[in-house]
Amino acid sequence: MEIALLSLSSCLGCQMVFLSLEEYLYELIGENKVVYAPFLMDRREWDHADLALVEGTVRNTEHFLRAREVREKADRVVALGTCASFGGVQGLADLYPESRLLRSRFGDTAFEGGPQGVKRLLPLDSFIRVDAYLPGCPPPVALMERFLRAAVAGDRLSREGSTVCAECGVTSPPLPQPGPRRLTDGAGEPGKCLLESGFVCLGPLTRDGCGALCPTEMGVPCRGCRGPAGRVLERAGVDMEAETVRRLSRATGKKEGEIRAEVADPPRTYYLFCLAEPLLRRRRSGGTSHYIHRLGEQ
Amino acid sequence: MAELVIRPLTRIYGNAALRVESEEGATPRARFSAFGYRGFELMARGAHVDNLVPMVSRICGPDSLFHQAAACMAAEEALGVQVPPAARTLRELALWAQLFERHAVSLAVHSLPDLLFPASDPGLRNLVSIYRVDEEVVRRLLSLKSLVGGRQVHGFNFRPGGAVRDLRPESRESLAERLRSGEALLLETARLVKLLLRRSEERVRTAGSIDGSYMAMRHPRGMEIGEGEPALLVTGEEGGEPRPVVDLGSRLREEPSAHGHVVYASLEGAGELLVGPLARLNVNGSYGTPRADEELAEVKETWGFPVRYPMVAHALRMLEMIHAWEKMLALLSGPAEGPLGGGLSVGAGKARAYLEAPEGALVYGLELGEDGMVRDLSIISPLQFNLRSLERSLAEAYAATVREGVEKTADVLQMVVRAYAPCVPCGVH
Ligand code: SF4
Ligand code: SF4
Ligand code: SF4
């Protein structure tokens, strides 16, 4: 079993988790499974890997060529992390045309021989075929180990699963509650469901796997770092914004219009990790397209 | 014209390439280039301040808490919010832990293989190959990384105004226990790194030097992350004393480079800058914790003071790990209880935050509107300050090594890059 590990445009957080695998990391390197990993080793050329773990998104032609090379050389390609799976926080770039993004930072600097930028930020599977996904920003270390063990054993890995709420050990507060609220408004009551307490919590729409780390361990709302749950991706009727607004309306007793008016910065609040995911673009009750100002860019 | 290109650079943080051009009789020109601007500054415009912290965290995983802290500090200053002491302590603890982990990876994964086996094929100088011949070395090196435990990448405990949760007493105790158990390993590794550098003395002395000013946070106690005031020490001034940076905000300059997305940053009137471990030591003179300072004496004796060789940064990272270790133990034994900060009333304001990230100055400039939304954000990261100095060190190292052949030169140039431990994701952000 030969494994390749590489990054496109990323924060390297997923690779840091790979380095935290401890015993399993030793198992992987001891059995000589890692054949290409520029973060760890000097090898620049590689011919083949059974499994390639790709962190990050495609931002420019250099990333695109690397992604294509991986697809040619690897039998199975894994989108590692939420950037590769759904665009991640970097997907917020889709709020602006790429040309504006670059101009805002570099003015009219002419670059010598640099790669061309992409027009839209999209998940990895919009550029190459992806065989399996391990979202998480970053994926928790235990989850990464479970996933890799299964992948190395050749198991078929699916995007199915439940939501963060299914793993969350909170109870319901009496309704109605004040809200809509955010962390900057102060903490909620420990042990109570944050969404029902009026906080913007994306648990019902976010895929499980982290053990509901934020609400259960820290008492803070889920921001959706594992990306949309399977049912959100599959059902055209479910929109993350509309669904959260509906639930907040029930929790606070306010009208949906009031909730919408009071929650500032909706694209970064409801789609912080998945604005770039094409499946979320058109929904009966909303969708992300009206936030994306890249379409039709010259 | 001779040209040497290394693409991609390996065993570094992120994707980058290196090109050196030289002509007979002229000084070589080195360019470190990385593309992939993600647009964090523009993306943050219009963000609610509550969304800002998780956003900027994703600029860089290994330094994520430093971005979170810089955003929090700038927002707090802009809104005139005081952070309660217990929340400060928790933040400090988390930042020392992340600095420790970041340095452990820079050393164990990126740099030590070169120092341990300088004569072997570079292709074999990595944890995977070393593991095949000596499992124990790799386990020891990587166990340093896990000494601080917990989730360092994109942690959840920072929020503008304070912290979210206190550490449970049992987690405090188990972290302290874990740290204490690593003492011997930490000191042994520090001695090993010092020894390895002495063994490569000639290389260290020819792999670039610093010419300009060191910039770091200065504090009477010694090295701190967020406390103190930025100061400059001018190189080459005999007996020169560090001077406070007057008017930091209005003297910061950024200048795009034509060869990559890392924008050069400078401080007006300060010449070429160096930030990071060398600058922190040279500006503060010592760490201010007993173990770290004890180990420092030998470094000063061997390499002189101020330290001017970029490769000595490997030893200084090790000393900073000891310092961080001592700081964490002290923080863990201090009083734990206290409020962690309540809600914020958002409003207009403007502020700048400066802190010492693992590889040096991280500067955030933040402007909030009446509605508490981000109007403007500017981020300057350590690699931006160090880029000129890195490129000059590379040119110098090239000139000193080129006679040894292309392979050797390429090898040494990569060692110079690793001595700076540049962070590409922070640099391009
Ligand atoms: S998914 Fe998150 S942790 Fe992984 S590279 Fe992207 S931003 Fe970093
Ligand atoms: S706190 Fe959030 S994740 Fe937990 S049950 Fe409530 S909505 Fe779901
Ligand atoms: S609770 Fe939500 S934001 Fe927190 S780790 Fe899990 S998926 Fe990510």
mmCIF file of N, CA and C in Angstrom, chain B residues 4-90:
data_model
loop_
_atom_site.group_PDB
_atom_site.id
_atom_site.type_symbol
_atom_site.label_atom_id
_atom_site.label_comp_id
_atom_site.label_asym_id
_atom_site.label_seq_id
_atom_site.Cartn_x
_atom_site.Cartn_y
_atom_site.Cartn_z
ATOM 1 N N LEU B 4 19.693 28.450 -10.907
ATOM 2 C CA LEU B 4 19.373 27.249 -10.142
ATOM 3 C C LEU B 4 17.930 27.368 -9.661
ATOM 4 N N VAL B 5 17.138 26.353 -9.986
ATOM 5 C CA VAL B 5 15.727 26.409 -9.605
ATOM 6 C C VAL B 5 15.392 25.196 -8.750
ATOM 7 N N ILE B 6 14.737 25.421 -7.629
ATOM 8 C CA ILE B 6 14.267 24.305 -6.809
ATOM 9 C C ILE B 6 12.752 24.430 -6.712
ATOM 10 N N ARG B 7 12.066 23.477 -7.303
ATOM 11 C CA ARG B 7 10.600 23.562 -7.354
ATOM 12 C C ARG B 7 10.022 22.169 -7.266
ATOM 13 N N PRO B 8 9.256 21.833 -6.287
ATOM 14 C CA PRO B 8 8.930 22.648 -5.122
ATOM 15 C C PRO B 8 9.997 22.476 -4.049
ATOM 16 N N LEU B 9 10.040 23.423 -3.152
ATOM 17 C CA LEU B 9 10.868 23.243 -1.966
ATOM 18 C C LEU B 9 10.177 22.202 -1.094
ATOM 19 N N THR B 10 10.967 21.372 -0.443
ATOM 20 C CA THR B 10 10.338 20.324 0.375
ATOM 21 C C THR B 10 10.680 20.523 1.846
ATOM 22 N N ARG B 11 9.970 19.762 2.679
ATOM 23 C CA ARG B 11 10.117 19.873 4.135
ATOM 24 C C ARG B 11 10.045 21.325 4.596
ATOM 25 N N ILE B 12 9.043 22.037 4.115
ATOM 26 C CA ILE B 12 8.764 23.382 4.628
ATOM 27 C C ILE B 12 7.244 23.490 4.812
ATOM 28 N N TYR B 13 6.802 24.610 5.379
ATOM 29 C CA TYR B 13 5.370 24.835 5.562
ATOM 30 C C TYR B 13 4.776 25.420 4.283
ATOM 31 N N GLY B 14 4.215 24.584 3.437
ATOM 32 C CA GLY B 14 3.508 25.085 2.265
ATOM 33 C C GLY B 14 4.267 24.902 0.963
ATOM 34 N N ASN B 15 3.663 25.400 -0.111
ATOM 35 C CA ASN B 15 4.220 25.215 -1.450
ATOM 36 C C ASN B 15 4.948 26.466 -1.916
ATOM 37 N N ALA B 16 6.221 26.307 -2.246
ATOM 38 C CA ALA B 16 7.005 27.449 -2.703
ATOM 39 C C ALA B 16 8.141 26.952 -3.573
ATOM 40 N N ALA B 17 8.751 27.876 -4.291
ATOM 41 C CA ALA B 17 9.886 27.527 -5.148
ATOM 42 C C ALA B 17 10.996 28.549 -4.945
ATOM 43 N N LEU B 18 12.166 28.176 -5.422
ATOM 44 C CA LEU B 18 13.326 29.026 -5.220
ATOM 45 C C LEU B 18 14.091 29.134 -6.527
ATOM 46 N N ARG B 19 14.543 30.340 -6.840
ATOM 47 C CA ARG B 19 15.330 30.532 -8.061
ATOM 48 C C ARG B 19 16.498 31.456 -7.746
ATOM 49 N N VAL B 20 17.701 31.022 -8.123
ATOM 50 C CA VAL B 20 18.864 31.897 -7.953
ATOM 51 C C VAL B 20 19.476 32.127 -9.323
ATOM 52 N N GLU B 21 19.745 33.381 -9.634
ATOM 53 C CA GLU B 21 20.397 33.720 -10.904
ATOM 54 C C GLU B 21 21.717 34.382 -10.580
ATOM 55 N N SER B 22 22.759 33.996 -11.333
ATOM 56 C CA SER B 22 24.033 34.662 -11.051
ATOM 57 C C SER B 22 24.799 34.901 -12.341
ATOM 58 N N GLU B 23 25.464 36.014 -12.358
ATOM 59 C CA GLU B 23 26.292 36.345 -13.509
ATOM 60 C C GLU B 23 27.706 36.550 -13.021
ATOM 61 N N GLU B 24 28.678 36.200 -13.857
ATOM 62 C CA GLU B 24 30.089 36.369 -13.491
ATOM 63 C C GLU B 24 30.308 37.742 -12.860
ATOM 64 N N GLY B 25 30.928 37.737 -11.726
ATOM 65 C CA GLY B 25 31.347 39.010 -11.143
ATOM 66 C C GLY B 25 30.251 39.787 -10.432
ATOM 67 N N ALA B 26 28.990 39.350 -10.592
ATOM 68 C CA ALA B 26 27.909 40.105 -9.934
ATOM 69 C C ALA B 26 27.385 39.312 -8.734
ATOM 70 N N THR B 27 26.712 39.992 -7.801
ATOM 71 C CA THR B 27 26.110 39.312 -6.659
ATOM 72 C C THR B 27 24.919 38.501 -7.154
ATOM 73 N N PRO B 28 24.813 37.238 -6.749
ATOM 74 C CA PRO B 28 23.661 36.451 -7.207
ATOM 75 C C PRO B 28 22.343 37.047 -6.693
ATOM 76 N N ARG B 29 21.274 36.713 -7.394
ATOM 77 C CA ARG B 29 19.957 37.216 -7.009
ATOM 78 C C ARG B 29 19.078 36.005 -6.690
ATOM 79 N N ALA B 30 18.528 35.984 -5.492
ATOM 80 C CA ALA B 30 17.695 34.839 -5.103
ATOM 81 C C ALA B 30 16.250 35.271 -4.932
ATOM 82 N N ARG B 31 15.351 34.433 -5.412
ATOM 83 C CA ARG B 31 13.932 34.743 -5.259
ATOM 84 C C ARG B 31 13.190 33.532 -4.700
ATOM 85 N N PHE B 32 12.480 33.803 -3.621
ATOM 86 C CA PHE B 32 11.658 32.777 -2.985
ATOM 87 C C PHE B 32 10.239 33.094 -3.415
ATOM 88 N N SER B 33 9.600 32.174 -4.135
ATOM 89 C CA SER B 33 8.273 32.569 -4.594
ATOM 90 C C SER B 33 7.190 31.560 -4.265
ATOM 91 N N ALA B 34 6.060 32.117 -3.872
ATOM 92 C CA ALA B 34 4.891 31.302 -3.545
ATOM 93 C C ALA B 34 3.665 32.040 -4.051
ATOM 94 N N PHE B 35 2.764 31.308 -4.676
ATOM 95 C CA PHE B 35 1.520 31.901 -5.160
ATOM 96 C C PHE B 35 0.344 31.306 -4.384
ATOM 97 N N GLY B 36 -0.819 31.847 -4.581
ATOM 98 C CA GLY B 36 -2.007 31.271 -3.943
ATOM 99 C C GLY B 36 -2.643 32.185 -2.911
ATOM 100 N N TYR B 37 -2.650 33.516 -3.190
ATOM 101 C CA TYR B 37 -3.338 34.450 -2.288
ATOM 102 C C TYR B 37 -4.791 34.005 -2.146
ATOM 103 N N ARG B 38 -5.248 33.867 -0.896
ATOM 104 C CA ARG B 38 -6.615 33.398 -0.695
ATOM 105 C C ARG B 38 -7.588 34.548 -0.449
ATOM 106 N N GLY B 39 -7.050 35.730 -0.183
ATOM 107 C CA GLY B 39 -7.933 36.894 -0.075
ATOM 108 C C GLY B 39 -8.537 37.100 1.294
ATOM 109 N N PHE B 40 -7.863 36.653 2.345
ATOM 110 C CA PHE B 40 -8.467 36.752 3.670
ATOM 111 C C PHE B 40 -8.842 38.185 4.057
ATOM 112 N N GLU B 41 -8.028 39.149 3.634
ATOM 113 C CA GLU B 41 -8.342 40.526 4.041
ATOM 114 C C GLU B 41 -9.652 41.004 3.417
ATOM 115 N N LEU B 42 -9.802 40.717 2.129
ATOM 116 C CA LEU B 42 -11.034 41.144 1.464
ATOM 117 C C LEU B 42 -12.226 40.306 1.965
ATOM 118 N N MET B 43 -11.975 39.008 2.158
ATOM 119 C CA MET B 43 -13.059 38.123 2.618
ATOM 120 C C MET B 43 -13.589 38.552 3.985
ATOM 121 N N ALA B 44 -12.710 39.171 4.784
ATOM 122 C CA ALA B 44 -13.128 39.569 6.129
ATOM 123 C C ALA B 44 -13.958 40.843 6.114
ATOM 124 N N ARG B 45 -13.858 41.603 5.036
ATOM 125 C CA ARG B 45 -14.629 42.851 4.981
ATOM 126 C C ARG B 45 -16.108 42.541 4.958
ATOM 127 N N GLY B 46 -16.834 43.117 5.903
ATOM 128 C CA GLY B 46 -18.264 42.839 5.971
ATOM 129 C C GLY B 46 -18.586 41.692 6.902
ATOM 130 N N ALA B 47 -17.556 41.056 7.492
ATOM 131 C CA ALA B 47 -17.820 39.943 8.410
ATOM 132 C C ALA B 47 -18.257 40.474 9.766
ATOM 133 N N HIS B 48 -19.135 39.745 10.432
ATOM 134 C CA HIS B 48 -19.458 40.054 11.819
ATOM 135 C C HIS B 48 -18.234 39.672 12.642
ATOM 136 N N VAL B 49 -17.942 40.457 13.668
ATOM 137 C CA VAL B 49 -16.722 40.213 14.430
ATOM 138 C C VAL B 49 -16.706 38.796 15.034
ATOM 139 N N ASP B 50 -17.883 38.236 15.272
ATOM 140 C CA ASP B 50 -17.975 36.861 15.789
ATOM 141 C C ASP B 50 -17.496 35.834 14.753
ATOM 142 N N ASN B 51 -17.637 36.170 13.485
ATOM 143 C CA ASN B 51 -17.183 35.240 12.444
ATOM 144 C C ASN B 51 -15.708 35.431 12.103
ATOM 145 N N LEU B 52 -15.141 36.539 12.564
ATOM 146 C CA LEU B 52 -13.769 36.862 12.177
ATOM 147 C C LEU B 52 -12.760 35.854 12.739
ATOM 148 N N VAL B 53 -12.951 35.483 13.995
ATOM 149 C CA VAL B 53 -11.948 34.627 14.649
ATOM 150 C C VAL B 53 -11.843 33.244 13.986
ATOM 151 N N PRO B 54 -12.969 32.515 13.809
ATOM 152 C CA PRO B 54 -12.826 31.239 13.096
ATOM 153 C C PRO B 54 -12.336 31.408 11.656
ATOM 154 N N MET B 55 -12.629 32.540 11.056
ATOM 155 C CA MET B 55 -12.151 32.739 9.675
ATOM 156 C C MET B 55 -10.637 32.851 9.617
ATOM 157 N N VAL B 56 -10.074 33.806 10.359
ATOM 158 C CA VAL B 56 -8.626 34.047 10.230
ATOM 159 C C VAL B 56 -7.821 32.868 10.744
ATOM 160 N N SER B 57 -8.417 32.077 11.608
ATOM 161 C CA SER B 57 -7.738 30.876 12.083
ATOM 162 C C SER B 57 -7.296 30.019 10.902
ATOM 163 N N ARG B 58 -8.130 29.992 9.857
ATOM 164 C CA ARG B 58 -7.856 29.121 8.702
ATOM 165 C C ARG B 58 -6.780 29.681 7.775
ATOM 166 N N ILE B 59 -6.195 30.809 8.138
ATOM 167 C CA ILE B 59 -5.051 31.279 7.349
ATOM 168 C C ILE B 59 -3.924 30.263 7.471
ATOM 169 N N CYS B 60 -3.725 29.764 8.699
ATOM 170 C CA CYS B 60 -2.605 28.859 8.908
ATOM 171 C C CYS B 60 -2.878 27.924 10.073
ATOM 172 N N GLY B 61 -2.889 26.633 9.818
ATOM 173 C CA GLY B 61 -3.139 25.662 10.875
ATOM 174 C C GLY B 61 -2.089 25.694 11.972
ATOM 175 N N PRO B 62 -0.791 25.563 11.607
ATOM 176 C CA PRO B 62 0.232 25.530 12.654
ATOM 177 C C PRO B 62 0.278 26.812 13.496
ATOM 178 N N ASP B 63 -0.150 27.943 12.938
ATOM 179 C CA ASP B 63 -0.136 29.203 13.694
ATOM 180 C C ASP B 63 -1.550 29.701 13.979
ATOM 181 N N SER B 64 -2.546 28.812 13.918
ATOM 182 C CA SER B 64 -3.938 29.264 13.933
ATOM 183 C C SER B 64 -4.306 30.084 15.164
ATOM 184 N N LEU B 65 -3.795 29.690 16.324
ATOM 185 C CA LEU B 65 -4.193 30.413 17.534
ATOM 186 C C LEU B 65 -3.590 31.814 17.580
ATOM 187 N N PHE B 66 -2.478 31.995 16.895
ATOM 188 C CA PHE B 66 -1.874 33.328 16.853
ATOM 189 C C PHE B 66 -2.732 34.260 16.007
ATOM 190 N N HIS B 67 -3.292 33.729 14.928
ATOM 191 C CA HIS B 67 -4.214 34.556 14.136
ATOM 192 C C HIS B 67 -5.482 34.844 14.939
ATOM 193 N N GLN B 68 -5.979 33.832 15.618
ATOM 194 C CA GLN B 68 -7.173 34.057 16.455
ATOM 195 C C GLN B 68 -6.885 35.130 17.503
ATOM 196 N N ALA B 69 -5.727 35.002 18.170
ATOM 197 C CA ALA B 69 -5.392 35.939 19.247
ATOM 198 C C ALA B 69 -5.222 37.352 18.693
ATOM 199 N N ALA B 70 -4.565 37.471 17.531
ATOM 200 C CA ALA B 70 -4.345 38.802 16.954
ATOM 201 C C ALA B 70 -5.694 39.449 16.614
ATOM 202 N N ALA B 71 -6.621 38.655 16.057
ATOM 203 C CA ALA B 71 -7.945 39.200 15.719
ATOM 204 C C ALA B 71 -8.676 39.611 16.995
ATOM 205 N N CYS B 72 -8.611 38.777 18.032
ATOM 206 C CA CYS B 72 -9.276 39.108 19.300
ATOM 207 C C CYS B 72 -8.678 40.378 19.901
ATOM 208 N N MET B 73 -7.336 40.443 19.939
ATOM 209 C CA MET B 73 -6.689 41.595 20.567
ATOM 210 C C MET B 73 -7.035 42.888 19.838
ATOM 211 N N ALA B 74 -7.040 42.815 18.501
ATOM 212 C CA ALA B 74 -7.365 44.014 17.735
ATOM 213 C C ALA B 74 -8.827 44.416 17.989
ATOM 214 N N ALA B 75 -9.725 43.434 18.025
ATOM 215 C CA ALA B 75 -11.140 43.748 18.245
ATOM 216 C C ALA B 75 -11.341 44.320 19.656
ATOM 217 N N GLU B 76 -10.675 43.728 20.628
ATOM 218 C CA GLU B 76 -10.827 44.210 22.010
ATOM 219 C C GLU B 76 -10.325 45.638 22.155
ATOM 220 N N GLU B 77 -9.186 45.891 21.530
ATOM 221 C CA GLU B 77 -8.626 47.241 21.593
ATOM 222 C C GLU B 77 -9.568 48.220 20.881
ATOM 223 N N ALA B 78 -10.102 47.798 19.745
ATOM 224 C CA ALA B 78 -11.000 48.679 18.983
ATOM 225 C C ALA B 78 -12.275 48.984 19.772
ATOM 226 N N LEU B 79 -12.728 48.001 20.549
ATOM 227 C CA LEU B 79 -13.993 48.175 21.270
ATOM 228 C C LEU B 79 -13.776 48.622 22.719
ATOM 229 N N GLY B 80 -12.512 48.754 23.108
ATOM 230 C CA GLY B 80 -12.211 49.170 24.477
ATOM 231 C C GLY B 80 -12.621 48.146 25.515
ATOM 232 N N VAL B 81 -12.442 46.864 25.202
ATOM 233 C CA VAL B 81 -12.844 45.799 26.124
ATOM 234 C C VAL B 81 -11.633 45.282 26.901
ATOM 235 N N GLN B 82 -11.783 45.089 28.183
ATOM 236 C CA GLN B 82 -10.725 44.497 28.996
ATOM 237 C C GLN B 82 -10.926 42.987 29.073
ATOM 238 N N VAL B 83 -9.843 42.240 28.889
ATOM 239 C CA VAL B 83 -9.941 40.785 29.000
ATOM 240 C C VAL B 83 -9.623 40.387 30.440
ATOM 241 N N PRO B 84 -10.500 39.633 31.098
ATOM 242 C CA PRO B 84 -10.239 39.255 32.486
ATOM 243 C C PRO B 84 -8.973 38.395 32.611
ATOM 244 N N PRO B 85 -8.275 38.486 33.766
ATOM 245 C CA PRO B 85 -6.999 37.780 33.935
ATOM 246 C C PRO B 85 -7.079 36.279 33.668
ATOM 247 N N ALA B 86 -8.164 35.627 34.120
ATOM 248 C CA ALA B 86 -8.238 34.167 33.935
ATOM 249 C C ALA B 86 -8.276 33.824 32.438
ATOM 250 N N ALA B 87 -8.945 34.663 31.647
ATOM 251 C CA ALA B 87 -9.022 34.410 30.202
ATOM 252 C C ALA B 87 -7.668 34.665 29.556
ATOM 253 N N ARG B 88 -6.979 35.694 30.040
ATOM 254 C CA ARG B 88 -5.622 35.966 29.525
ATOM 255 C C ARG B 88 -4.713 34.777 29.743
ATOM 256 N N THR B 89 -4.803 34.231 30.955
ATOM 257 C CA THR B 89 -3.956 33.085 31.291
ATOM 258 C C THR B 89 -4.231 31.921 30.351
ATOM 259 N N LEU B 90 -5.508 31.653 30.106
ATOM 260 C CA LEU B 90 -5.848 30.537 29.217
ATOM 261 C C LEU B 90 -5.308 30.767 27.816
#
